[in-house]
CSV table of C-alpha atoms in Angstrom, one decimal:
chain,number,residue,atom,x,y,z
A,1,UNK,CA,91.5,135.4,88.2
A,2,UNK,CA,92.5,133.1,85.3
A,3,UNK,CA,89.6,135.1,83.4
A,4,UNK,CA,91.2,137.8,83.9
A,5,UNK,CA,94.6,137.3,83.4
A,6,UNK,CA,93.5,135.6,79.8
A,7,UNK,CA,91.5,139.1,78.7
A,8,UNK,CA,94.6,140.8,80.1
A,9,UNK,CA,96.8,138.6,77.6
A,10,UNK,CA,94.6,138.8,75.1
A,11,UNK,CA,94.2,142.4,74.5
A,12,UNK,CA,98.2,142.8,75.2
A,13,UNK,CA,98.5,140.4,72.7
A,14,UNK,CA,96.7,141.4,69.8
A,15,UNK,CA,95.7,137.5,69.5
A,16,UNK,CA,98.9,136.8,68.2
A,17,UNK,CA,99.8,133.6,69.7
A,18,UNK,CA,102.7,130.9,69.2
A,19,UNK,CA,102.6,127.5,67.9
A,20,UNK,CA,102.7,124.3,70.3
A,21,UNK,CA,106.1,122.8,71.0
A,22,UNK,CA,105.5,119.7,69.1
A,23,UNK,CA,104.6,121.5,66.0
A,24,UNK,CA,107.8,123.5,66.4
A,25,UNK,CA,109.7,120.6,66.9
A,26,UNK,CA,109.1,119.5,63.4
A,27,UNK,CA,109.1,122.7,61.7
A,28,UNK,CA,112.9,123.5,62.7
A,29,UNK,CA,113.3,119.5,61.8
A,30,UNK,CA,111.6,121.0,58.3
A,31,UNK,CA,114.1,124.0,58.0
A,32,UNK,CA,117.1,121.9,58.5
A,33,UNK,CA,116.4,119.0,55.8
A,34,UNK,CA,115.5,121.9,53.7
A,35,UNK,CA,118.9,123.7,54.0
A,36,UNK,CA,120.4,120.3,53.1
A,37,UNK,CA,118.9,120.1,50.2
A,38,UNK,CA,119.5,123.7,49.4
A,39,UNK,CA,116.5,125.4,49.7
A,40,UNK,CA,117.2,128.3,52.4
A,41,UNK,CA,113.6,130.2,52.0
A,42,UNK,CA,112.0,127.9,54.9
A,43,UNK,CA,110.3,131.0,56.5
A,44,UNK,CA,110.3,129.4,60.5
A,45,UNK,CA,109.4,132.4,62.2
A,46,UNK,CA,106.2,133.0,59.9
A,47,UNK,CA,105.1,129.2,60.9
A,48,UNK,CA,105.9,129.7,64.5
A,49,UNK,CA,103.8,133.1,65.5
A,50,UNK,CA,100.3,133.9,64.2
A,51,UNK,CA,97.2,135.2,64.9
A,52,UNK,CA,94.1,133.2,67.1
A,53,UNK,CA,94.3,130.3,69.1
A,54,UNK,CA,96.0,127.1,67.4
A,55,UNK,CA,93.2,124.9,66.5
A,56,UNK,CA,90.4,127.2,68.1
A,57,UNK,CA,89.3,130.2,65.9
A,58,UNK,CA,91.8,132.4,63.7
A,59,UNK,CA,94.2,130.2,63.3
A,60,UNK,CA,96.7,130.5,60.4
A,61,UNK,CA,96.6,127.1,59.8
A,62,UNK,CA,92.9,126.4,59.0
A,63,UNK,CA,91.0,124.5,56.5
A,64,UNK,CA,88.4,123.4,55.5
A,65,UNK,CA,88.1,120.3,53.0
A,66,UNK,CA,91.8,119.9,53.3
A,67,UNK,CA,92.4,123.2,51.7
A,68,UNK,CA,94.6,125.1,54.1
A,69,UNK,CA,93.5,129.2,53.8
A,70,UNK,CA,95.2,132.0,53.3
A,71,UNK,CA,94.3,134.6,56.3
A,72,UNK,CA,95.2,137.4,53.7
A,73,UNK,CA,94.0,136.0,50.9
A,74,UNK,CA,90.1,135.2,49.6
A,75,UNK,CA,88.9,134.0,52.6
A,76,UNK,CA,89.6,136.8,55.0
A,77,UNK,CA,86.1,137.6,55.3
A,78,UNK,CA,85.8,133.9,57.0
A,79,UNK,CA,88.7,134.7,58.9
A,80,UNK,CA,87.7,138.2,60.3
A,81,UNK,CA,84.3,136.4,61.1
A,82,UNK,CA,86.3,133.8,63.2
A,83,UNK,CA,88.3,136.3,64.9
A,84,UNK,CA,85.0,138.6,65.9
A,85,UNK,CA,83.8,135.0,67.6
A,86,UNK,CA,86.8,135.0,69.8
A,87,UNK,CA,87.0,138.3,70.8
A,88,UNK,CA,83.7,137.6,71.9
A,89,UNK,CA,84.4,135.3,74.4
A,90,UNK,CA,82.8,132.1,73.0
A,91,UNK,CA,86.3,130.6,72.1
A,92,UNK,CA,87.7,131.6,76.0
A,93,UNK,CA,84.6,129.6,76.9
A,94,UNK,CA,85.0,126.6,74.7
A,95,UNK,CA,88.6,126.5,75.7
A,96,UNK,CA,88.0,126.5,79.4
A,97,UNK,CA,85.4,124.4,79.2
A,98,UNK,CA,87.6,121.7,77.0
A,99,UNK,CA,90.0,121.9,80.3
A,100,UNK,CA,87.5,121.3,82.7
A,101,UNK,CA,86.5,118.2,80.8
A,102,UNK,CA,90.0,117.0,80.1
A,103,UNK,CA,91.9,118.4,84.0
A,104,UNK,CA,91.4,114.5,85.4
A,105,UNK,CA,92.6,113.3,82.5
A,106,UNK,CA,95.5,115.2,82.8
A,107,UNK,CA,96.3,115.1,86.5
A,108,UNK,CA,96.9,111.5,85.5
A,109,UNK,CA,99.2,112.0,83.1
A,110,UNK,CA,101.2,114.3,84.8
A,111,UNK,CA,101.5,112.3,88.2
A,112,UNK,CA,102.8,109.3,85.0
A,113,UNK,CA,105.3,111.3,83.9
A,114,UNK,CA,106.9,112.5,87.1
A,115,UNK,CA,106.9,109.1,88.4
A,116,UNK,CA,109.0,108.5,84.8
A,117,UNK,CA,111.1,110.9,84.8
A,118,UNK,CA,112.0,110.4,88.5
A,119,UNK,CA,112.6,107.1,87.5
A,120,UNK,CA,115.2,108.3,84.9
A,121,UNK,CA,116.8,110.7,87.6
A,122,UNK,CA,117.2,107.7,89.8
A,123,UNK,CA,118.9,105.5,87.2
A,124,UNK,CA,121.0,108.4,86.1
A,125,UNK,CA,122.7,109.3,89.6
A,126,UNK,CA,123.6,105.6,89.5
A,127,UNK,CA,125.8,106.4,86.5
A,128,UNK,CA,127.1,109.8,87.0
A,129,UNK,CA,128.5,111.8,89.5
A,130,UNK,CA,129.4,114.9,87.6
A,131,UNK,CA,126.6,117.3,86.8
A,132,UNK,CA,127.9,118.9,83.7
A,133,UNK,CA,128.5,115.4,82.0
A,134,UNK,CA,124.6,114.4,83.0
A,135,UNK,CA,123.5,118.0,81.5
A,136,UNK,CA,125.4,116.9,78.2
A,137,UNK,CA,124.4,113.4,78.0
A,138,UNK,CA,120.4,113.9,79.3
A,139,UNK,CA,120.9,116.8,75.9
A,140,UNK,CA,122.6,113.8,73.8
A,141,UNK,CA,119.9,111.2,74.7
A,142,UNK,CA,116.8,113.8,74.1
A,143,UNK,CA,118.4,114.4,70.5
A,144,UNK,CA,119.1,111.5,69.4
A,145,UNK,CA,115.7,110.3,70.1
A,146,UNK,CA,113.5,113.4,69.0
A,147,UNK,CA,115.4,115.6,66.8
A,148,UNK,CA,118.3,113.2,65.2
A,149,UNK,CA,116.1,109.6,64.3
A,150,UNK,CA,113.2,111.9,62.6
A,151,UNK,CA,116.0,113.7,60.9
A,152,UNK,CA,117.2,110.1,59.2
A,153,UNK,CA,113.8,109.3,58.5
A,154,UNK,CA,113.0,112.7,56.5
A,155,UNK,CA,117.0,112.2,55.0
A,156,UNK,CA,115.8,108.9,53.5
A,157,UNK,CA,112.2,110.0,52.1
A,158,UNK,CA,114.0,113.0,50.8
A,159,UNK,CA,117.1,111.1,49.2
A,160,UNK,CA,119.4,113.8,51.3
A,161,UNK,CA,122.4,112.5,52.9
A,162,UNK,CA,124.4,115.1,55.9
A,163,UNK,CA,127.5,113.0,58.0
A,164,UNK,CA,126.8,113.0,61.2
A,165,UNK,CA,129.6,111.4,61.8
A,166,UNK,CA,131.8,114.2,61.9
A,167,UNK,CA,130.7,115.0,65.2
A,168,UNK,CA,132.1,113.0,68.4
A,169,UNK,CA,129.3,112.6,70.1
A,170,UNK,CA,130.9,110.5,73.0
A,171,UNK,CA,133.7,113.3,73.3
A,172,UNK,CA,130.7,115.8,74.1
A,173,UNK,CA,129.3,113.5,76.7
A,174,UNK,CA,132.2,112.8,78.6
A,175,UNK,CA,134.1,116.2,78.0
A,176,UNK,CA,132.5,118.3,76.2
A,177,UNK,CA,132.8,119.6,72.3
A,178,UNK,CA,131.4,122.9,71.3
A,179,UNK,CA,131.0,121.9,67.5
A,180,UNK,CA,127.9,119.3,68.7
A,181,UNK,CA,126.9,121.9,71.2
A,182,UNK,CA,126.4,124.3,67.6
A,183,UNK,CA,124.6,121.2,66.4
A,184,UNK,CA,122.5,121.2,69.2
A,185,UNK,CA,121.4,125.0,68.7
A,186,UNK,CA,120.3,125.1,65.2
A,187,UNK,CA,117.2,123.3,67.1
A,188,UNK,CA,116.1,126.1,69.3
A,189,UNK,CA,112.8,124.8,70.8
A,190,UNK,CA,114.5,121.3,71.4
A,191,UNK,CA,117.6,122.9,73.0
A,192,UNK,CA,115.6,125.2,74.7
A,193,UNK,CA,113.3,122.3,76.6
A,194,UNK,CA,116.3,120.1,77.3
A,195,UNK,CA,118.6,123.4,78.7
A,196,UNK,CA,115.7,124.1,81.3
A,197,UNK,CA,114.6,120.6,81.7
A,198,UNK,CA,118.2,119.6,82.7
A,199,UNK,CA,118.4,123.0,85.3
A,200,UNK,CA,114.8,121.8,86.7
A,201,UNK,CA,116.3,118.7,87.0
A,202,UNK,CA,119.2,119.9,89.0
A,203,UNK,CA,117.7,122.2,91.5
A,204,UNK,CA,114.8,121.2,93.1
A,205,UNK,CA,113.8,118.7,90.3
A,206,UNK,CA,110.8,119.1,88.5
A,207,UNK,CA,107.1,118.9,89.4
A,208,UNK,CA,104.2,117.5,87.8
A,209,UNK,CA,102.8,120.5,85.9
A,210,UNK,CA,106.5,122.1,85.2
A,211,UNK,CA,105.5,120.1,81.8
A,212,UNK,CA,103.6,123.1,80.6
A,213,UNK,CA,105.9,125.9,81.4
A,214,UNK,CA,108.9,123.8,79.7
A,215,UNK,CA,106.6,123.7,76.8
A,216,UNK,CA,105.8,127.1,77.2
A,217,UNK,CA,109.2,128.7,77.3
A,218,UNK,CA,111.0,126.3,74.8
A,219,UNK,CA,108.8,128.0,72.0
A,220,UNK,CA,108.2,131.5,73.7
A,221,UNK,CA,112.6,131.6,74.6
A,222,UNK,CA,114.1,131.5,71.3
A,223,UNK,CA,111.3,133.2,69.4
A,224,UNK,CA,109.9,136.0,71.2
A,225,UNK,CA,111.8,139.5,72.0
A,226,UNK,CA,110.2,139.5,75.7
A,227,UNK,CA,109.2,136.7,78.1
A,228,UNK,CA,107.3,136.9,81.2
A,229,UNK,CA,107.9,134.3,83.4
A,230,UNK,CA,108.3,132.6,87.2
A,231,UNK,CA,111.3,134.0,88.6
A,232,UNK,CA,112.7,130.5,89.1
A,233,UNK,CA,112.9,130.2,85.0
A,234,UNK,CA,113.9,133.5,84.4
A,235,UNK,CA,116.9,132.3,86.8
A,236,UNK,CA,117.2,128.8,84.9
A,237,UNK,CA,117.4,130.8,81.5
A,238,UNK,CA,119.8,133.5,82.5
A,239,UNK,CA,122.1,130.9,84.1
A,240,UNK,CA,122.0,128.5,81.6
A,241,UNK,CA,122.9,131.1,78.4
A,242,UNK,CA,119.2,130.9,77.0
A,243,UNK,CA,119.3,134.7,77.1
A,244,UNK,CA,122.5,135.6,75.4
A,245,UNK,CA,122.2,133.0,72.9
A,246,UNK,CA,118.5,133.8,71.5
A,247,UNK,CA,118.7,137.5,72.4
A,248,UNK,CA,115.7,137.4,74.7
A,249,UNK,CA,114.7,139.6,77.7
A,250,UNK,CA,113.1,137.3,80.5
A,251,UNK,CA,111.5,138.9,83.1
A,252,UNK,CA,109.3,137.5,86.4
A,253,UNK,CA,107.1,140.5,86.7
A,254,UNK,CA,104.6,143.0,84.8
A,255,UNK,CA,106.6,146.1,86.0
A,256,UNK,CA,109.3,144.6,84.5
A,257,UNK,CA,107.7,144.5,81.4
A,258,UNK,CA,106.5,147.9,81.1
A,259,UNK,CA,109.8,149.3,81.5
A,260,UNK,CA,110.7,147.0,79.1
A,261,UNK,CA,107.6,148.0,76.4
């Protein structure tokens, strides 16, 4: 069935395909320090969407030698080559067959990281009692460590400088402040996870493999026109303003989106 659902994908796609969350991270990390420093050309969306499988075959960020090529450019030959491999099936087959090798691995990991995060739940509920306030300080916490200390670091290496201290960050915790909540969506992927991870959080609370889909959606939500999804995120994203504020149709069926297409 997952065969089959991947061909389906595949074809609907047009092997266009979207970036991993991590890389995303740092290019929206990129695009700000850029527009600090004045230069407002930082094409995001180009870097985000392209054509293959990242890392596999077609992907817009190959090289070879350290040479990163141009899909467009001289060495299209080489990349319509790759692209004829895939379509073929060998990549599906090296791609399945890296996740047989690695699902062990990762059952592991996940089981590590529920047992973390339930761990962080825990010691949470011992230190607030109002929902909305844990939503804004679980966003506060995430940025300060992944989006806001990289940003410093890239500020110094660049000789930038952007106050930070304008915003009152211990205001939004406690009662809220719609200027940091701004702040917090010029990172789209980053506010995206956090949004869905907090609504997880608050629900049912999240399982093991809910990893992938928050990785999933925080790239394929404020970057994509349409998203086909479980119902329970399409409910997380509608609830929580992800729609609205990224413009994005988020459905939790296929009939959906063919009356969508």
């Amino acid at each position: 069935m997952r065969k089959e659902v991947f061909d389906y994908m595949f074809e609907l796609s047009a092997t266009h395909s979207l970036r991993p969350f991590t890389d995303v991270q740092s290019f929206e990390i990129e695009r700000f320090v850029r527009g600090i420093g004045g230069d407002f050309e930082y094409d995001l969306e180009e870097r985000i969407r392209g054509t293959g499988v990242d890392d596999l075959f077609g992907d817009w960020s190959l090289t070879i030698d350290g040479e990163e090529l141009d899909p467009e450019g001289e060495h299209q030959e080489l990349f319509e080559e790759l692209n004829q491999i895939f379509q073929n099936r060998r990549g599906f087959e090296v791609t399945t067959g890296a996740v047989e090798q690695t699902v062990e691995e990762m059952g592991e990991w996940e089981s590590e990281l529920h047992e973390e995060i339930e761990q962080i739940n825990d010691d949470w509920d011992d230190h607030f009692d109002d929902n909305a306030r844990r939503r804004r300080y679980a966003k506060y916490s995430y940025f300060y460590d992944s989006v806001f200390l990289p940003l410093a670091q890239r500020f110094v290496e660049n000789n930038l400088y952007y106050n930070f201290g304008v915003y009152d960050f211990e205001e939004y915790v406690n009662q809220g402040d719609e200027d940091v909540e701004d702040l917090l969506r010029l990172f789209p992927s980053s506010y995206t996870y956090i949004t869905l991870t907090n609504a997880a959080d608050l629900q049912d609370g999240r399982k093991p493999n809910d990893v992938y889909d928050l990785f999933s959606l925080a790239v394929a939500i404020p970057y994509c026109d349409i998203v086909v999804t479980e119902n329970v995120w399409r409910t997380e994203s509608e609830r929580a303003g992800l729609t609205e504020t990224y413009g994005t149709e988020v459905v939790s069926s296929l009939d959906d989106l063919i009356k969508l297409i």
